[in-house]
């Protein structure tokens, strides 16, 4: 096996080639000497192996200098040393095989130590720590209240009469200004508050034709009214939430059939409810 390494090396008349050739001869002779001196019999397993690893490392440190170092010399020296030791000690006891493994492992460890460690895959700059809350607590999300409303006062109810001028259903041929939007629904259909607020009126509409009526004040001059009710489920001064059931559809007051007359007032002026919902 070793003859294949010596023949090409003799063809190069360079300092590195001559050093490598001389070193290969020395290592081969040293390995043969170790095999020939190996004790026979019962003492073979207890023989202390010669420290070939230290000799190989010393040679690398002595000759692998910036003046003579080449990439080929460094790699070839490691491969040749490992091959020669393995070929000469192939028939020796297990301690020679352990010696060869120790040489290769030591040289590999030194090469790895000289190489800067690459960052581990998937690692990067540390994520910034979450800022603590104003109370010095953890990172709990602060819940932001969602404005309630507006919601439709009836579920899936068709518009039967829009906001604005129309013919008075109780006086055919006469125009009137319709102050709200009518939603057609059966008697008792649940009526819901369109937004959170306070009930300021709940009872019979004494100054108009709204029949049973509820008025809710939402603040900032905004009010909603619910008219022609069949039943009322809230009282004056009661606080309600958006979507809360407050009454049932009816046909009380000036009405030709069950429906909800829904109004929106801002600072006392009527607005189109469909533009607010």
C-alpha positions as a Python dict, from the first residue, in 0.01 Angstrom:
ca = {
    (1, 'X'): (0, 0, 0),
    (2, 'X'): (275, 248, 93),
    (3, 'X'): (462, 203, -237),
    (4, 'X'): (183, 396, -415),
    (5, 'X'): (265, 704, -206),
    (6, 'X'): (644, 692, -252),
    (7, 'X'): (653, 665, -634),
    (8, 'X'): (468, 996, -707),
    (9, 'X'): (657, 1180, -434),
    (10, 'X'): (997, 1100, -597),
    (11, 'X'): (889, 1279, -912),
    (12, 'X'): (871, 1624, -748),
    (13, 'X'): (1193, 1819, -689),
    (14, 'X'): (1048, 2058, -430),
    (15, 'X'): (1123, 2124, -66),
    (16, 'X'): (773, 2014, 34),
    (17, 'X'): (802, 1694, -169),
    (18, 'X'): (1136, 1598, -18),
    (19, 'X'): (1011, 1667, 335),
    (20, 'X'): (700, 1462, 276),
    (21, 'X'): (895, 1173, 126),
    (22, 'X'): (1143, 1165, 412),
    (23, 'X'): (863, 1180, 667),
    (24, 'X'): (674, 891, 504),
    (25, 'X'): (987, 675, 517),
    (26, 'X'): (1043, 759, 882),
    (27, 'X'): (682, 688, 979),
    (28, 'X'): (680, 356, 790),
    (29, 'X'): (1004, 246, 956),
    (30, 'X'): (871, 354, 1294),
    (31, 'X'): (547, 162, 1249),
    (32, 'X'): (737, -156, 1146),
    (33, 'X'): (966, -116, 1444),
    (34, 'X'): (663, -97, 1674),
    (35, 'X'): (519, -415, 1527),
    (36, 'X'): (848, -606, 1551),
    (37, 'X'): (898, -499, 1914),
    (38, 'X'): (543, -594, 2014),
    (39, 'X'): (562, -839, 2310),
    (40, 'X'): (433, -1188, 2249),
    (41, 'X'): (216, -1408, 2466),
    (42, 'X'): (28, -1313, 2778),
    (43, 'X'): (191, -969, 2813),
    (44, 'X'): (76, -842, 2474),
    (45, 'X'): (-252, -698, 2604),
    (46, 'X'): (-83, -505, 2887),
    (47, 'X'): (190, -343, 2679),
    (48, 'X'): (195, 35, 2700),
    (49, 'X'): (172, 165, 2339),
    (50, 'X'): (439, 403, 2219),
    (51, 'X'): (314, 757, 2186),
    (52, 'X'): (318, 787, 1808),
    (53, 'X'): (52, 1059, 1837),
    (54, 'X'): (297, 1301, 2006),
    (55, 'X'): (562, 1239, 1739),
    (56, 'X'): (316, 1303, 1458),
    (57, 'X'): (189, 1623, 1619),
    (58, 'X'): (546, 1747, 1676),
    (59, 'X'): (630, 1693, 1311),
    (60, 'X'): (318, 1886, 1201),
    (61, 'X'): (399, 2178, 1431),
    (62, 'X'): (765, 2183, 1317),
    (63, 'X'): (712, 2171, 942),
    (64, 'X'): (369, 2323, 891),
    (65, 'X'): (497, 2681, 911),
    (66, 'X'): (393, 2981, 701),
    (67, 'X'): (719, 2943, 500),
    (68, 'X'): (656, 2586, 378),
    (69, 'X'): (284, 2542, 431),
    (70, 'X'): (75, 2439, 133),
    (71, 'X'): (-279, 2305, 127),
    (72, 'X'): (-165, 1981, -35),
    (73, 'X'): (115, 1915, 217),
    (74, 'X'): (-112, 1958, 522),
    (75, 'X'): (-383, 1730, 388),
    (76, 'X'): (-144, 1469, 246),
    (77, 'X'): (55, 1444, 571),
    (78, 'X'): (-258, 1366, 773),
    (79, 'X'): (-387, 1109, 522),
    (80, 'X'): (-49, 937, 477),
    (81, 'X'): (17, 913, 852),
    (82, 'X'): (-324, 758, 915),
    (83, 'X'): (-284, 515, 621),
    (84, 'X'): (67, 403, 716),
    (85, 'X'): (-22, 340, 1076),
    (86, 'X'): (-333, 149, 975),
    (87, 'X'): (-149, -64, 715),
    (88, 'X'): (143, -154, 942),
    (89, 'X'): (-70, -224, 1246),
    (90, 'X'): (-345, -417, 1070),
    (91, 'X'): (-220, -745, 1211),
    (92, 'X'): (-125, -606, 1556),
    (93, 'X'): (-315, -628, 1881),
    (94, 'X'): (-611, -392, 1957),
    (95, 'X'): (-383, -141, 2133),
    (96, 'X'): (-214, -45, 1802),
    (97, 'X'): (-554, 20, 1643),
    (98, 'X'): (-648, 240, 1938),
    (99, 'X'): (-318, 429, 1891),
    (100, 'X'): (-405, 499, 1526),
    (101, 'X'): (-752, 621, 1617),
    (102, 'X'): (-604, 849, 1883),
    (103, 'X'): (-367, 1011, 1630),
    (104, 'X'): (-643, 1080, 1377),
    (105, 'X'): (-886, 1204, 1644),
    (106, 'X'): (-625, 1437, 1796),
    (107, 'X'): (-533, 1594, 1464),
    (108, 'X'): (-903, 1637, 1373),
    (109, 'X'): (-973, 1803, 1708),
    (110, 'X'): (-691, 2054, 1659),
    (111, 'X'): (-814, 2142, 1311),
    (112, 'X'): (-1168, 2192, 1440),
    (113, 'X'): (-1046, 2413, 1725),
    (114, 'X'): (-858, 2639, 1482),
    (115, 'X'): (-1173, 2696, 1270),
    (116, 'X'): (-1410, 2970, 1391),
    (117, 'X'): (-1741, 2822, 1497),
    (118, 'X'): (-2027, 2901, 1260),
    (119, 'X'): (-2352, 3024, 1409),
    (120, 'X'): (-2609, 2753, 1461),
    (121, 'X'): (-2879, 2717, 1202),
    (122, 'X'): (-3191, 2914, 1277),
    (123, 'X'): (-3023, 3145, 1526),
    (124, 'X'): (-3011, 3517, 1479),
    (125, 'X'): (-3025, 3839, 1674),
    (126, 'X'): (-3215, 3801, 1994),
    (127, 'X'): (-3572, 3917, 1973),
    (128, 'X'): (-3635, 4233, 2173),
    (129, 'X'): (-3795, 4166, 2505),
    (130, 'X'): (-4159, 4255, 2538),
    (131, 'X'): (-4210, 4578, 2722),
    (132, 'X'): (-4377, 4558, 3056),
    (133, 'X'): (-4705, 4731, 3118),
    (134, 'X'): (-4729, 5061, 3299),
    (135, 'X'): (-4810, 4882, 3625),
    (136, 'X'): (-4478, 4693, 3617),
    (137, 'X'): (-4651, 4363, 3540),
    (138, 'X'): (-4593, 4119, 3258),
    (139, 'X'): (-4682, 4148, 2893),
    (140, 'X'): (-5056, 4095, 2913),
    (141, 'X'): (-5250, 4259, 2632),
    (142, 'X'): (-5457, 4555, 2745),
    (143, 'X'): (-5817, 4509, 2636),
    (144, 'X'): (-5957, 4805, 2448),
    (145, 'X'): (-6332, 4854, 2487),
    (146, 'X'): (-6515, 4818, 2158),
    (147, 'X'): (-6785, 5077, 2094),
    (148, 'X'): (-7125, 4916, 2121),
    (149, 'X'): (-7358, 4961, 1829),
    (150, 'X'): (-7519, 5058, 1623),
    (151, 'X'): (-7706, 4735, 1551),
    (152, 'X'): (-8030, 4680, 1364),
    (153, 'X'): (-8332, 4687, 1599),
    (154, 'X'): (-8480, 4380, 1428),
    (155, 'X'): (-8321, 4069, 1281),
    (156, 'X'): (-8382, 4018, 909),
    (157, 'X'): (-8678, 4254, 890),
    (158, 'X'): (-8763, 4420, 555),
    (159, 'X'): (-8808, 4796, 524),
    (160, 'X'): (-9174, 4865, 451),
    (161, 'X'): (-9159, 5246, 454),
    (162, 'X'): (-8836, 5453, 429),
    (163, 'X'): (-8740, 5784, 590),
    (164, 'X'): (-8866, 6101, 417),
    (165, 'X'): (-9179, 6228, 245),
    (166, 'X'): (-9452, 5976, 165),
    (167, 'X'): (-9826, 5940, 124),
    (168, 'X'): (-9999, 5914, 460),
    (169, 'X'): (-10131, 5558, 488),
    (170, 'X'): (-10414, 5678, 714),
    (171, 'X'): (-10508, 5966, 480),
    (172, 'X'): (-10467, 5856, 116),
    (173, 'X'): (-10352, 6137, -114),
    (174, 'X'): (-10204, 6345, 168),
    (175, 'X'): (-9825, 6384, 188),
    (176, 'X'): (-9645, 6368, 519),
    (177, 'X'): (-9288, 6365, 637),
    (178, 'X'): (-9204, 6018, 768),
    (179, 'X'): (-8965, 6077, 1060),
    (180, 'X'): (-8827, 5726, 1077),
    (181, 'X'): (-8800, 5388, 902),
    (182, 'X'): (-9066, 5118, 926),
    (183, 'X'): (-8962, 4751, 952),
    (184, 'X'): (-9228, 4489, 888),
    (185, 'X'): (-9244, 4204, 1143),
    (186, 'X'): (-9493, 3987, 1324),
    (187, 'X'): (-9644, 4078, 1659),
    (188, 'X'): (-9410, 3997, 1948),
    (189, 'X'): (-9090, 3990, 1737),
    (190, 'X'): (-8803, 4090, 1972),
    (191, 'X'): (-8694, 4453, 1942),
    (192, 'X'): (-8330, 4529, 2035),
    (193, 'X'): (-8156, 4845, 2151),
    (194, 'X'): (-7944, 4979, 1865),
    (195, 'X'): (-7672, 5109, 2098),
    (196, 'X'): (-7589, 5126, 2466),
    (197, 'X'): (-7763, 5398, 2662),
    (198, 'X'): (-8021, 5492, 2923),
    (199, 'X'): (-8398, 5455, 2885),
    (200, 'X'): (-8557, 5801, 2920),
    (201, 'X'): (-8909, 5709, 2808),
    (202, 'X'): (-9103, 5381, 2827),
    (203, 'X'): (-9484, 5387, 2790),
    (204, 'X'): (-9764, 5529, 2586),
    (205, 'X'): (-9676, 5810, 2346),
    (206, 'X'): (-9908, 6080, 2476),
    (207, 'X'): (-9810, 6358, 2232),
    (208, 'X'): (-9809, 6157, 1908),
    (209, 'X'): (-9935, 5844, 1740),
    (210, 'X'): (-9647, 5613, 1832),
    (211, 'X'): (-9855, 5402, 2070),
    (212, 'X'): (-9634, 5211, 2315),
    (213, 'X'): (-9294, 5370, 2278),
    (214, 'X'): (-8936, 5355, 2414),
    (215, 'X'): (-8677, 5634, 2391),
    (216, 'X'): (-8308, 5562, 2466),
    (217, 'X'): (-8051, 5837, 2525),
    (218, 'X'): (-7702, 5742, 2400),
    (219, 'X'): (-7522, 6061, 2503),
    (220, 'X'): (-7376, 6346, 2295),
    (221, 'X'): (-7727, 6450, 2189),
    (222, 'X'): (-7807, 6115, 2022),
    (223, 'X'): (-8140, 5938, 2085),
    (224, 'X'): (-8329, 5648, 1928),
    (225, 'X'): (-8703, 5572, 1952),
    (226, 'X'): (-8899, 5246, 1912),
    (227, 'X'): (-9269, 5288, 1834),
    (228, 'X'): (-9600, 5097, 1796),
    (229, 'X'): (-9477, 4829, 2041),
    (230, 'X'): (-9690, 4543, 2167),
    (231, 'X'): (-9490, 4506, 2492),
    (232, 'X'): (-9217, 4691, 2685),
    (233, 'X'): (-8946, 4504, 2877),
    (234, 'X'): (-8746, 4796, 3026),
    (235, 'X'): (-8818, 5093, 3253),
    (236, 'X'): (-8719, 5458, 3267),
    (237, 'X'): (-8368, 5509, 3409),
    (238, 'X'): (-8255, 5158, 3314),
    (239, 'X'): (-7919, 5116, 3141),
    (240, 'X'): (-7923, 4892, 2833),
    (241, 'X'): (-7654, 4744, 2609),
    (242, 'X'): (-7641, 4731, 2231),
    (243, 'X'): (-7842, 4433, 2107),
    (244, 'X'): (-8035, 4390, 2431),
    (245, 'X'): (-8402, 4297, 2385),
    (246, 'X'): (-8617, 4582, 2512),
    (247, 'X'): (-8963, 4519, 2366),
    (248, 'X'): (-9186, 4327, 2123),
    (249, 'X'): (-9322, 4442, 1786),
    (250, 'X'): (-9687, 4554, 1786),
    (251, 'X'): (-9943, 4774, 1612),
    (252, 'X'): (-10039, 5025, 1882),
    (253, 'X'): (-10108, 5393, 1810),
    (254, 'X'): (-10148, 5519, 1453),
    (255, 'X'): (-10070, 5191, 1274),
    (256, 'X'): (-10225, 4982, 999),
    (257, 'X'): (-10048, 4657, 1102),
    (258, 'X'): (-9766, 4508, 1308),
    (259, 'X'): (-9437, 4686, 1242),
    (260, 'X'): (-9161, 4884, 1416),
    (261, 'X'): (-9132, 5257, 1353),
    (262, 'X'): (-8763, 5334, 1434),
    (263, 'X'): (-8631, 5690, 1468),
    (264, 'X'): (-8286, 5852, 1515),
    (265, 'X'): (-8259, 6206, 1655),
    (266, 'X'): (-7940, 6411, 1694),
    (267, 'X'): (-7985, 6720, 1910),
    (268, 'X'): (-8359, 6700, 1844),
    (269, 'X'): (-8333, 6677, 1461),
    (270, 'X'): (-8451, 6364, 1281),
    (271, 'X'): (-8192, 6171, 1073),
    (272, 'X'): (-8230, 5887, 827),
    (273, 'X'): (-8185, 5571, 1041),
    (274, 'X'): (-8045, 5376, 748),
    (275, 'X'): (-7756, 5622, 721),
    (276, 'X'): (-7673, 5562, 1091),
    (277, 'X'): (-7715, 5184, 1113),
}
